[in-house]
C-alpha cells in the first residue's frame, strides 16, 4: 500500500485516516481527530471506490451512525451509541470500509470525546457513562474493547480528568490485548484490503499476508498501551509505577513517548545525564517533537561545554549505527565477461514517515554496498508521504510529476523504467533486494547508449560541475540531467531510519520550472553548470512554507505541514554530482555518471 499526502481531501482521508490515526496512536501523542473518528462510519461516501460486500452489509448501521451527529444532547448521543453497539455487535467487531476492518472501536472513543470534554469536572458521571459504552462491547470482542479502553484512557490523560478511572482502563486494555487475536484481526484486515484493491484495480497484484508484520505491529501497540499507562501513573504522581510501565513499553518496542517519559522522570530526580541518554533514544525513534529536540540540544550543550551541534549529530549517528542493522547481507557484484560500461541509474521515491518504504530503502542501501558507483548510481527523492518530510523539495515534486507517481511512496525506477519491489517493514527488505539485484544485474549487461565523464569542484558556496561525453546513436528529445546530492544526510525519520543516502538537493534547470539541459541532436556532450549552496538552502527553506500553504489550501485549513526539524542546510563535505542522459519521450536513461565533489579548501559556505 503506497502512501501519499498529495490528494488529501475527504475521499483520501476516508481511505487513509485509520492508518494515519494508527500511526499517531502507536508512536505519537494522540490529538483530537473527530474527522478521522467519523471516517469509517461514513461508509465510503464521497469516494469513487466500489462498495465491498462488507460495506453493503454494514450500510444500515453506517447510516445510523451518520445520524448521531444530528443528536445535540451529548448524553442522548452516547446512549444512542450504546444502543447501536448492542444491536449491531458484529459490526463493532468486524466493521470496516473494505480496507480497515475493526477500526470502529477506536472511533467510538473519539465519538464520545465531546462528552468527555463537556464533563471534565464530573468524574463520577464520566465513569458511569464511559463504562456503559465499555460494557456494550460483546463478550467475544475483547480486542475491540481493548482498543476502545486504551483510546479513552489516552483522551482522559490528555484532558487530565478521571485519571484513576483512566489507569483502570489502561491496565484493562493491556490485559485484554492478546497476540493471537490481534494476528487474526490483521489477517482479516489484510483480506479486506486485498478485496478492496482487486475490486477497484483489476491489474492489482495480490500480496500474501505476512504474520511477521502482525507480530511487529502487536509489539508496537503493546508498547503504546504500556506507554499510556505510564503517562497516567506519572500524572497521578506514582513515579515508580510510571517508570515500570515505561520500561515495559520499551521492552516491547522502542517508543518515543516512553523514552521521553523516562527522561522526564530522570530529570525530575536531578539525573540530567541519564535523562539525556533517554532523549537520545527518543530522538532516534524519529518522533521526538521540535520542543523536546531543542531541549535535548540544550541539555547536551550544558553537559558538554564547548561542544557543537554537529558533534551531537555525530553522536546520534554513532548510536544509530550501533543499534540499527540492515538485515540484508550484500555481497560484491562480479560482472560477466559481457559486462558493458553502463552505470545503471536508480531513482527511489521515498518518505521519511513511510513504513512501506523501509524495505526498498534498505534494499538500495545494501545495493550501494554491492555495486560501485561506476555500476550503480542512486538518486533518492524524498516526498511528503504520508507526513511532511524536510528532505523534500521542488526537485522532488517535479521529478515525481515527470514519472507520474501520484506523489505516493515508495516508487523505484531503473534507467527510467519502474520497478515493482516488495514494500513494508525491514523483514521484507531481502525480498526487495533480491528483486532489485536481478533487475540491476540484467541492466548492467545492456550496452550504454552514451559515454559520460563528470567532474565537480566546490569553491566556497559554489559547486561547478563539468560533463563531457557523447551520445553513441543519435536520438531526438534527449536531455542531460545534472543533480547535486548529499551522500549521507542525518535525519531521524518517523519510520526509524536515520542515515539517509544520496538525497537529491538540487538539479540543473533549463528554465525556471523545467529540469535537464537539451542535447541538440548531436553526439558530443559538453556542459557546465554551477550550483550555489546558499541559494539552494534558501530555496529549500522557502519550499517548507510553500508546501505548508498548499497543503492547507487543499484541505481547507484542516491539515498543515508539521516539521519536527528543518533540514535545508547542506553539509558541503558530503556532496556528489550525478549526470545522466535521458530520452524525454521514452524516459529511457542511456547512461549515468557519478563523482564526489572535491573542495578547494576555502571556508565552508554555511554551518548547521
Coordinates of C-alpha atoms in Angstrom, one line a residue:
X1 CA 0.0 0.0 0.0
X2 CA 1.7 3.2 -1.2
X3 CA 1.4 6.3 1.0
X4 CA 0.5 9.8 -0.2
X5 CA -0.4 13.2 1.1
X6 CA -0.9 14.8 -2.2
X7 CA -4.6 14.0 -2.5
X8 CA -5.6 15.0 0.9
X9 CA -9.3 15.7 0.7
X10 CA -12.4 14.0 2.0
X11 CA -12.2 10.9 -0.2
X12 CA -8.5 10.4 0.6
X13 CA -8.9 11.0 4.3
X14 CA -11.7 8.4 4.3
X15 CA -9.4 5.8 2.8
X16 CA -6.3 6.5 4.9
X17 CA -7.5 8.2 8.2
X18 CA -7.3 5.0 10.2
X19 CA -3.7 4.3 9.0
X20 CA -2.7 7.8 10.0
X21 CA -4.6 7.6 13.3
X22 CA -3.0 4.2 13.9
X23 CA 0.5 5.7 13.2
X24 CA -0.2 8.6 15.5
X25 CA -1.7 6.3 18.1
X26 CA 1.3 4.0 18.2
X27 CA 4.1 6.5 18.1
X28 CA 2.9 10.0 18.8
X29 CA 0.6 11.7 21.3
X30 CA -3.0 11.4 20.2
X31 CA -4.7 14.6 19.2
X32 CA -8.4 15.2 18.8
X33 CA -9.3 13.8 15.4
X34 CA -13.0 13.8 15.2
X35 CA -12.9 13.8 11.4
X36 CA -10.9 10.6 11.4
X37 CA -13.3 9.2 14.0
X38 CA -16.2 9.6 11.6
X39 CA -14.3 8.5 8.5
X40 CA -15.1 4.8 8.9
X41 CA -18.7 5.4 9.7
X42 CA -19.1 7.4 6.6
X43 CA -19.3 4.2 4.6
X44 CA -17.3 5.5 1.6
X45 CA -19.5 8.5 0.8
X46 CA -17.7 10.9 -1.4
X47 CA -15.4 8.3 -2.8
X48 CA -15.3 6.7 -6.2
X49 CA -14.3 3.3 -4.7
X50 CA -16.6 0.4 -5.4
X51 CA -18.5 -0.9 -2.4
X52 CA -17.3 -4.2 -0.9
X53 CA -19.7 -6.8 0.4
X54 CA -18.8 -5.7 3.9
X55 CA -19.7 -2.1 3.1
X56 CA -23.1 -3.2 1.8
X57 CA -23.6 -5.4 4.8
X58 CA -22.8 -2.5 7.2
X59 CA -24.9 0.1 5.3
X60 CA -27.8 0.2 7.9
X61 CA -25.5 0.8 10.8
X62 CA -23.4 3.3 8.9
X63 CA -26.5 5.3 8.2
X64 CA -27.5 5.2 11.8
X65 CA -24.0 6.3 12.9
X66 CA -24.3 9.2 10.4
X67 CA -27.4 10.4 12.2
X68 CA -25.6 10.5 15.5
X69 CA -24.2 13.9 14.5
X70 CA -27.7 15.2 14.5
X71 CA -28.2 14.5 18.2
X72 CA -27.3 17.6 20.0
X73 CA -27.7 16.4 23.6
X74 CA -24.4 14.6 24.4
X75 CA -26.0 12.2 26.9
X76 CA -28.6 11.1 24.3
X77 CA -25.9 10.8 21.7
X78 CA -23.8 8.4 23.8
X79 CA -26.9 6.5 24.8
X80 CA -27.6 6.1 21.0
X81 CA -24.1 4.7 20.5
X82 CA -24.6 2.2 23.3
X83 CA -27.9 1.1 21.7
X84 CA -26.2 0.6 18.3
X85 CA -23.3 -1.3 19.8
X86 CA -25.7 -3.8 21.4
X87 CA -27.9 -4.1 18.3
X88 CA -25.0 -4.4 15.8
X89 CA -22.4 -6.2 17.9
X90 CA -20.9 -7.9 14.8
X91 CA -20.3 -4.6 13.2
X92 CA -18.3 -3.3 16.1
X93 CA -16.2 -6.4 15.9
X94 CA -15.7 -6.8 12.2
X95 CA -16.5 -3.4 10.8
X96 CA -14.6 -1.6 8.1
X97 CA -14.7 0.2 4.8
X98 CA -13.2 -2.7 2.9
X99 CA -9.7 -1.9 3.8
X100 CA -9.7 -1.1 7.6
X101 CA -11.5 -3.9 9.4
X102 CA -12.1 -3.3 13.0
X103 CA -11.4 0.4 13.2
X104 CA -14.8 1.3 14.8
X105 CA -13.8 0.5 18.4
X106 CA -11.1 3.3 18.3
X107 CA -13.5 5.6 16.5
X108 CA -16.1 5.1 19.3
X109 CA -13.7 6.5 21.7
X110 CA -13.3 9.7 19.6
X111 CA -17.1 10.0 19.1
X112 CA -17.5 10.2 22.9
X113 CA -14.7 12.7 23.2
X114 CA -17.2 15.6 23.1
X115 CA -18.9 14.0 26.1
X116 CA -15.6 13.8 28.0
X117 CA -14.7 17.4 27.2
X118 CA -18.2 18.6 28.4
X119 CA -17.9 16.7 31.7
X120 CA -14.3 17.0 32.7
X121 CA -15.1 18.0 36.2
X122 CA -17.8 15.3 36.7
X123 CA -15.6 12.3 37.3
X124 CA -18.4 10.0 38.6
X125 CA -20.6 10.9 35.7
X126 CA -17.8 10.2 33.2
X127 CA -17.0 6.9 34.8
X128 CA -20.7 5.7 34.6
X129 CA -21.3 6.8 31.0
X130 CA -17.9 5.6 29.7
X131 CA -18.3 2.3 31.5
X132 CA -21.7 1.8 29.9
X133 CA -20.1 2.2 26.4
X134 CA -17.3 -0.2 27.5
X135 CA -19.8 -2.8 28.7
X136 CA -21.7 -2.6 25.5
X137 CA -19.0 -4.5 23.6
X138 CA -19.9 -8.1 23.1
X139 CA -18.2 -10.7 25.4
X140 CA -16.3 -12.1 22.4
X141 CA -14.9 -8.8 21.4
X142 CA -12.0 -8.4 23.8
X143 CA -9.9 -6.8 21.1
X144 CA -12.4 -4.2 20.3
X145 CA -12.9 -3.5 24.0
X146 CA -9.1 -3.2 24.4
X147 CA -8.8 -0.7 21.5
X148 CA -11.7 1.4 23.0
X149 CA -10.3 1.4 26.5
X150 CA -6.8 2.4 25.7
X151 CA -8.0 5.2 23.4
X152 CA -10.4 6.5 26.0
X153 CA -7.6 6.3 28.6
X154 CA -5.4 8.5 26.4
X155 CA -8.2 11.0 25.9
X156 CA -8.7 11.2 29.6
X157 CA -5.0 11.6 30.1
X158 CA -4.8 14.4 27.6
X159 CA -7.6 16.3 29.5
X160 CA -6.2 15.4 32.9
X161 CA -9.6 14.1 34.1
X162 CA -10.8 10.9 35.9
X163 CA -7.2 9.7 36.0
X164 CA -7.8 6.9 38.4
X165 CA -10.5 5.5 36.1
X166 CA -8.2 6.1 33.1
X167 CA -5.5 4.0 34.9
X168 CA -8.0 1.2 35.3
X169 CA -9.0 1.3 31.6
X170 CA -5.3 1.4 30.6
X171 CA -4.5 -1.7 32.7
X172 CA -7.6 -3.5 31.5
X173 CA -6.8 -2.8 27.8
X174 CA -3.4 -4.4 28.3
X175 CA -4.9 -7.5 30.0
X176 CA -7.4 -7.8 27.0
X177 CA -4.8 -7.4 24.3
X178 CA -3.7 -10.9 23.1
X179 CA -1.3 -11.6 20.2
X180 CA -3.2 -14.5 18.6
X181 CA -6.4 -12.5 18.5
X182 CA -4.6 -9.5 17.1
X183 CA -2.9 -11.5 14.4
X184 CA -6.3 -12.8 13.2
X185 CA -7.5 -9.2 13.3
X186 CA -4.7 -8.1 10.9
X187 CA -5.3 -11.2 8.7
X188 CA -8.9 -10.1 8.3
X189 CA -7.8 -6.5 7.8
X190 CA -5.4 -7.7 5.1
X191 CA -8.1 -9.8 3.3
X192 CA -10.5 -6.9 3.2
X193 CA -7.8 -4.6 1.9
X194 CA -6.9 -7.1 -0.8
X195 CA -10.6 -7.4 -1.8
X196 CA -10.9 -3.7 -1.9
X197 CA -7.8 -3.3 -4.1
X198 CA -9.0 -6.0 -6.5
X199 CA -12.5 -4.5 -6.9
X200 CA -11.0 -1.2 -7.8
X201 CA -8.0 -2.3 -9.8
X202 CA -8.2 -5.5 -11.9
X203 CA -4.4 -5.3 -12.6
X204 CA -3.7 -5.3 -8.9
X205 CA -1.1 -8.0 -7.9
X206 CA -2.2 -9.7 -4.7
X207 CA 0.0 -9.6 -1.6
X208 CA 0.2 -12.5 0.7
X209 CA -0.5 -11.9 4.4
X210 CA 2.8 -11.9 6.4
X211 CA 2.4 -12.9 10.1
X212 CA 5.7 -11.2 10.7
X213 CA 4.1 -7.8 10.1
X214 CA 1.4 -8.6 12.6
X215 CA 4.0 -9.6 15.1
X216 CA 5.8 -6.2 14.8
X217 CA 2.5 -4.3 14.9
X218 CA 1.4 -6.2 18.0
X219 CA 4.6 -5.3 19.8
X220 CA 4.3 -1.7 18.7
X221 CA 0.8 -1.4 20.0
X222 CA 1.5 -3.2 23.3
X223 CA 4.3 -0.7 23.7
X224 CA 1.8 2.1 23.2
X225 CA -0.6 0.5 25.6
X226 CA 2.0 0.5 28.4
X227 CA 3.1 4.0 27.5
X228 CA -0.4 5.2 28.1
X229 CA -0.5 3.5 31.5
X230 CA 2.9 5.1 32.3
X231 CA 1.7 8.5 31.3
X232 CA -1.4 8.2 33.6
X233 CA 0.7 6.9 36.5
X234 CA 3.1 9.8 36.1
X235 CA 0.3 12.3 36.0
X236 CA -1.0 10.7 39.3
X237 CA 2.4 11.2 40.9
X238 CA 3.0 7.4 41.0
X239 CA 6.5 7.7 39.6
X240 CA 7.8 4.2 40.4
X241 CA 4.7 2.7 38.8
X242 CA 5.1 5.0 35.8
X243 CA 8.8 4.1 35.3
X244 CA 7.9 0.4 35.4
X245 CA 5.2 0.9 32.8
X246 CA 7.6 2.9 30.6
X247 CA 10.2 0.1 30.9
X248 CA 7.7 -2.5 29.8
X249 CA 6.7 -0.3 26.8
X250 CA 10.4 -0.1 25.7
X251 CA 10.8 -3.8 26.3
X252 CA 8.0 -4.5 23.7
X253 CA 9.2 -1.9 21.2
X254 CA 11.3 1.3 21.1
X255 CA 8.8 4.1 21.8
X256 CA 9.4 7.8 21.8
X257 CA 6.8 8.6 24.4
X258 CA 8.2 6.0 26.7
X259 CA 11.7 7.2 26.3
X260 CA 10.5 10.8 26.8
X261 CA 8.5 9.8 29.9
X262 CA 11.6 8.1 31.4
X263 CA 13.7 11.2 30.6
X264 CA 11.3 13.5 32.4
X265 CA 11.3 11.2 35.5
X266 CA 15.1 11.1 35.5
X267 CA 15.5 14.8 35.1
X268 CA 13.0 15.4 37.9
X269 CA 15.3 13.4 40.1
X270 CA 18.2 15.5 39.1
X271 CA 19.9 12.9 36.9
X272 CA 20.4 15.0 33.8
X273 CA 23.0 12.6 32.3
X274 CA 20.6 9.7 32.4
X275 CA 17.8 11.9 31.1
X276 CA 20.0 12.9 28.1
X277 CA 20.6 9.3 27.3
X278 CA 16.9 8.7 27.2
X279 CA 16.4 11.7 25.0
X280 CA 18.9 10.3 22.5
X281 CA 16.8 7.2 22.2
X282 CA 13.6 9.3 21.9
X283 CA 15.2 11.2 19.1
X284 CA 16.4 8.1 17.2
X285 CA 12.8 6.9 17.2
X286 CA 12.0 9.6 14.7
X287 CA 9.1 11.0 16.6
X288 CA 10.6 13.4 19.1
X289 CA 8.8 16.8 18.7
X290 CA 10.5 20.0 18.0
X291 CA 10.3 21.4 21.5
X292 CA 12.0 18.3 23.1
X293 CA 14.6 18.2 20.3
X294 CA 15.6 21.7 21.4
X295 CA 15.6 20.6 25.0
X296 CA 17.9 17.7 24.1
X297 CA 20.2 20.0 22.3
X298 CA 20.3 22.5 25.2
X299 CA 20.9 19.7 27.7
X300 CA 23.7 18.3 25.6
X301 CA 25.4 21.7 25.4
X302 CA 25.0 22.1 29.2
X303 CA 26.6 18.8 29.9
X304 CA 29.2 19.1 27.2
X305 CA 30.7 22.6 27.4
X306 CA 32.3 23.7 24.1
X307 CA 30.5 21.1 22.0
X308 CA 28.8 21.9 18.7
X309 CA 25.5 20.9 17.2
X310 CA 27.5 18.8 14.7
X311 CA 29.1 16.8 17.5
X312 CA 25.6 15.9 18.8
X313 CA 24.5 14.8 15.3
X314 CA 27.7 12.7 15.0
X315 CA 27.0 11.1 18.4
X316 CA 23.4 10.2 17.3
X317 CA 24.8 8.8 14.1
X318 CA 27.1 6.5 16.0
X319 CA 24.3 5.4 18.4
X320 CA 22.1 4.6 15.4
X321 CA 24.8 2.7 13.6
X322 CA 25.3 0.5 16.7
X323 CA 21.7 -0.2 17.4
X324 CA 20.3 -0.5 13.8
X325 CA 21.5 -3.0 11.3
X326 CA 20.3 -3.6 7.7
X327 CA 19.0 -7.2 7.6
X328 CA 20.4 -7.6 4.1
X329 CA 23.9 -9.2 3.7
X330 CA 25.1 -7.8 0.5
X331 CA 28.0 -9.5 -1.5
X332 CA 30.1 -7.5 -4.0
X333 CA 28.9 -7.7 -7.6
X334 CA 31.0 -9.7 -10.1
X335 CA 30.4 -8.7 -13.7
X336 CA 30.1 -11.2 -16.5
X337 CA 32.6 -11.2 -19.3
X338 CA 30.0 -9.4 -21.4
X339 CA 29.6 -6.7 -18.8
X340 CA 29.1 -3.3 -20.5
X341 CA 30.3 0.1 -19.3
X342 CA 26.8 1.0 -18.3
X343 CA 26.3 2.7 -14.9
X344 CA 22.7 1.9 -14.0
X345 CA 20.7 4.9 -12.7
X346 CA 18.3 4.0 -9.8
X347 CA 15.8 6.5 -8.6
X348 CA 13.9 5.9 -5.3
X349 CA 10.9 8.0 -4.3
X350 CA 10.6 7.6 -0.5
X351 CA 9.2 9.3 2.6
X352 CA 10.7 9.7 6.0
X353 CA 7.5 8.7 7.6
X354 CA 6.7 5.9 5.1
X355 CA 6.6 2.5 6.7
X356 CA 6.1 0.7 3.3
X357 CA 9.3 2.4 2.1
X358 CA 11.5 0.7 4.6
X359 CA 12.0 -2.4 2.5
X360 CA 13.1 -0.6 -0.7
X361 CA 15.1 1.9 1.4
X362 CA 17.1 -0.8 2.9
X363 CA 17.4 -2.7 -0.4
X364 CA 19.0 0.3 -2.0
X365 CA 21.2 0.9 1.0
X366 CA 22.5 -2.6 0.5
X367 CA 22.8 -2.0 -3.2
X368 CA 25.2 0.8 -2.6
X369 CA 27.4 -1.8 -0.8
X370 CA 27.1 -4.4 -3.5
X371 CA 27.8 -2.2 -6.5
X372 CA 30.4 0.5 -7.2
X373 CA 29.3 4.0 -8.3
X374 CA 30.5 3.0 -11.7
X375 CA 27.9 0.3 -11.7
X376 CA 25.0 1.8 -9.7
X377 CA 24.2 5.4 -9.4
X378 CA 21.4 6.2 -6.9
X379 CA 19.2 9.3 -6.6
X380 CA 16.8 9.4 -3.6
X381 CA 13.8 11.8 -4.0
X382 CA 12.1 12.4 -0.7
X383 CA 8.4 13.2 -0.8
X384 CA 5.8 14.3 1.7
X385 CA 4.1 10.9 2.1
X386 CA 2.4 10.3 4.3
X387 CA 3.7 13.1 6.6
X388 CA 5.7 16.3 6.0
X389 CA 9.3 15.4 5.0
X390 CA 12.0 18.1 5.5
X391 CA 14.2 16.4 2.8
X392 CA 11.6 17.0 0.1
X393 CA 12.0 20.0 -2.2
X394 CA 10.9 21.4 -5.6
X395 CA 13.1 18.8 -7.4
X396 CA 11.2 16.0 -5.7
X397 CA 7.9 17.4 -6.8
X398 CA 9.0 18.0 -10.4
X399 CA 10.5 14.5 -10.7
X400 CA 7.5 12.8 -9.2
X401 CA 5.3 14.6 -11.7
X402 CA 7.6 13.5 -14.5
X403 CA 7.2 9.8 -13.6
X404 CA 3.5 10.2 -12.6
X405 CA 4.0 8.7 -9.2
X406 CA 0.8 10.4 -7.9
X407 CA 3.0 11.8 -5.2
X408 CA 2.8 8.5 -3.4
X409 CA 5.7 6.4 -2.0
X410 CA 7.5 4.2 -2.5
X411 CA 8.3 4.1 -6.2
X412 CA 11.5 2.8 -7.8
X413 CA 12.9 3.3 -11.3
X414 CA 15.9 1.8 -13.1
X415 CA 17.2 3.8 -16.1
X416 CA 13.7 5.3 -16.3
X417 CA 11.7 2.1 -16.1
X418 CA 9.6 1.5 -13.0
X419 CA 10.4 -1.5 -10.7
X420 CA 7.9 -3.3 -8.5
X421 CA 9.8 -4.1 -5.3
X422 CA 8.5 -5.6 -2.1
X423 CA 7.3 -3.0 0.3
X424 CA 6.9 -2.9 4.1
X425 CA 8.9 -3.4 7.3
X426 CA 12.6 -4.4 7.3
X427 CA 11.6 -8.1 7.3
X428 CA 10.6 -7.6 3.6
X429 CA 13.9 -5.9 2.7
X430 CA 15.6 -9.1 1.5
X431 CA 12.8 -9.8 -1.0
X432 CA 13.1 -6.2 -2.3
X433 CA 16.8 -6.6 -2.5
X434 CA 16.7 -9.9 -4.4
X435 CA 14.3 -8.5 -7.0
X436 CA 16.3 -5.3 -7.3
X437 CA 19.6 -7.1 -7.8
X438 CA 18.1 -9.3 -10.5
X439 CA 17.0 -6.2 -12.5
X440 CA 20.2 -4.3 -12.0
X441 CA 22.4 -7.3 -13.0
X442 CA 20.4 -7.7 -16.2
X443 CA 20.6 -4.0 -16.9
X444 CA 24.3 -3.9 -16.4
X445 CA 24.7 -6.2 -19.4
X446 CA 22.9 -3.8 -21.7
X447 CA 25.2 -1.6 -23.7
X448 CA 25.2 2.0 -22.7
X449 CA 23.7 4.5 -25.2
X450 CA 26.1 7.3 -24.3
X451 CA 29.5 7.9 -22.8
X452 CA 29.7 10.3 -19.9
X453 CA 32.5 11.8 -17.7
X454 CA 31.8 14.1 -14.8
X455 CA 33.8 16.3 -12.6
X456 CA 32.7 18.6 -9.8
X457 CA 34.6 21.0 -7.6
X458 CA 33.4 23.4 -4.8
X459 CA 34.7 26.9 -4.3
X460 CA 33.1 28.4 -1.2
X461 CA 29.4 28.1 -1.7
X462 CA 29.7 27.4 -5.5
X463 CA 29.8 23.9 -6.9
X464 CA 30.8 23.7 -10.5
X465 CA 30.0 20.6 -12.5
X466 CA 31.6 19.8 -15.8
X467 CA 30.3 17.0 -18.0
X468 CA 31.9 15.6 -21.2
X469 CA 30.8 12.7 -23.4
X470 CA 29.0 11.6 -26.4
X471 CA 25.7 10.0 -27.5
X472 CA 26.5 6.8 -29.3
X473 CA 23.5 6.8 -31.6
X474 CA 21.6 10.0 -32.4
X475 CA 18.1 10.3 -30.8
X476 CA 15.7 13.1 -30.5
X477 CA 14.5 14.8 -27.4
X478 CA 17.5 13.9 -25.3
X479 CA 18.1 15.8 -22.0
X480 CA 21.3 15.9 -19.9
X481 CA 20.3 16.0 -16.3
X482 CA 22.8 17.1 -13.6
X483 CA 21.8 16.6 -9.9
X484 CA 23.5 17.6 -6.7
X485 CA 23.2 15.1 -3.9
X486 CA 24.1 14.8 -0.3
X487 CA 25.7 11.4 0.0
X488 CA 24.7 10.9 3.6
X489 CA 22.2 13.1 5.5
X490 CA 21.5 12.6 9.2
X491 CA 17.8 12.8 10.0
X492 CA 15.9 10.6 12.4
X493 CA 12.8 9.8 10.3
X494 CA 9.5 8.6 11.6
X495 CA 10.0 5.1 10.1
X496 CA 13.1 4.7 12.3
X497 CA 15.8 5.1 9.6
X498 CA 18.3 7.9 10.2
X499 CA 21.3 7.9 7.8
X500 CA 19.6 9.0 4.6
X501 CA 21.7 8.2 1.5
X502 CA 22.0 10.0 -1.8
X503 CA 19.4 12.7 -1.1
X504 CA 18.8 14.9 -4.1
X505 CA 19.2 18.6 -3.2
X506 CA 19.1 20.4 -6.5
X507 CA 19.1 19.9 -10.2
X508 CA 20.3 21.8 -13.3
X509 CA 17.4 23.7 -14.9
X510 CA 16.9 24.8 -18.5
X511 CA 14.0 27.0 -17.4
X512 CA 12.6 28.1 -14.0
X513 CA 10.4 25.1 -13.8
X514 CA 12.0 22.5 -16.2
X515 CA 15.0 20.4 -15.3
X516 CA 17.5 19.0 -17.8
X517 CA 19.7 20.6 -20.4
X518 CA 18.6 19.8 -24.0
X519 CA 21.1 18.0 -26.3
X520 CA 20.7 19.4 -29.8
X521 CA 20.7 16.1 -31.7
X522 CA 24.4 15.9 -31.9
X523 CA 26.7 13.2 -30.5
X524 CA 29.1 15.4 -28.5
X525 CA 28.2 16.4 -24.9
X526 CA 29.9 19.4 -23.3
X527 CA 28.2 21.1 -20.4
X528 CA 29.0 23.2 -17.3
X529 CA 26.6 24.0 -14.5
X530 CA 27.1 25.9 -11.3
X531 CA 25.1 25.2 -8.1
X532 CA 25.0 27.8 -5.3
X533 CA 24.6 26.1 -2.0
X534 CA 23.4 29.3 -0.3
X535 CA 20.7 29.7 -2.9
X536 CA 19.7 26.0 -2.6
X537 CA 19.4 26.3 1.2
X538 CA 17.3 29.4 0.9
X539 CA 15.1 27.9 -1.8
X540 CA 14.5 24.7 0.3
X541 CA 13.6 26.9 3.3
X542 CA 11.0 28.7 1.2
X543 CA 9.7 25.3 0.0
X544 CA 8.7 24.4 3.5
X545 CA 6.4 27.4 3.8
X546 CA 5.0 26.9 0.2
X547 CA 4.2 23.3 0.8
X548 CA 2.5 24.1 4.1
X549 CA 0.4 26.8 2.4
X550 CA -0.5 24.5 -0.5
X551 CA -1.5 21.7 1.9
X552 CA -3.7 24.0 3.9
X553 CA -5.4 25.1 0.8
X554 CA -6.1 21.6 -0.4
X555 CA -7.5 20.6 2.9
X556 CA -9.4 23.8 3.6
X557 CA -7.1 24.6 6.5
X558 CA -7.7 21.2 8.2
X559 CA -4.1 19.9 7.7
X560 CA -0.8 21.7 7.6
X561 CA 2.8 20.8 7.3
X562 CA 4.5 19.9 10.6
X563 CA 8.3 19.7 10.5
X564 CA 9.9 18.4 13.7
X565 CA 13.2 19.7 12.3
X566 CA 14.2 21.6 9.2
X567 CA 17.0 20.1 7.1
X568 CA 17.6 22.8 4.4
X569 CA 21.2 23.3 5.5
X570 CA 23.6 21.3 3.3
X571 CA 26.8 19.7 4.5
X572 CA 29.4 20.8 1.9
X573 CA 31.8 17.9 2.9
X574 CA 29.3 15.2 1.8
X575 CA 28.4 16.3 -1.7
X576 CA 28.3 14.4 -5.0
X577 CA 27.2 15.2 -8.5
X578 CA 25.3 12.9 -10.9
X579 CA 24.8 13.3 -14.6
X580 CA 22.6 11.2 -16.9
X581 CA 21.2 11.3 -20.4
X582 CA 17.5 10.6 -20.7
X583 CA 15.2 10.3 -23.6
X584 CA 12.4 12.7 -22.7
X585 CA 9.8 10.7 -24.7
X586 CA 10.5 7.1 -23.7
X587 CA 12.1 8.1 -20.3
X588 CA 14.9 5.6 -21.0
X589 CA 18.3 6.6 -19.5
X590 CA 21.1 6.0 -21.9
X591 CA 24.0 6.4 -19.4
X592 CA 24.7 7.9 -16.0
X593 CA 27.9 9.1 -14.1
X594 CA 28.8 9.9 -10.5
X595 CA 31.5 11.9 -8.8
X596 CA 32.2 13.2 -5.4
X597 CA 32.6 17.0 -5.1
X598 CA 36.2 18.0 -4.4
X599 CA 37.0 21.1 -2.4
X600 CA 39.4 23.9 -2.8
X601 CA 39.9 24.2 0.9
X602 CA 38.1 27.5 1.3
X603 CA 35.9 28.2 4.3
X604 CA 32.6 26.2 4.5
X605 CA 29.7 28.1 3.0
X606 CA 27.3 27.5 5.9
X607 CA 27.0 25.8 9.2
X608 CA 24.2 23.7 10.6

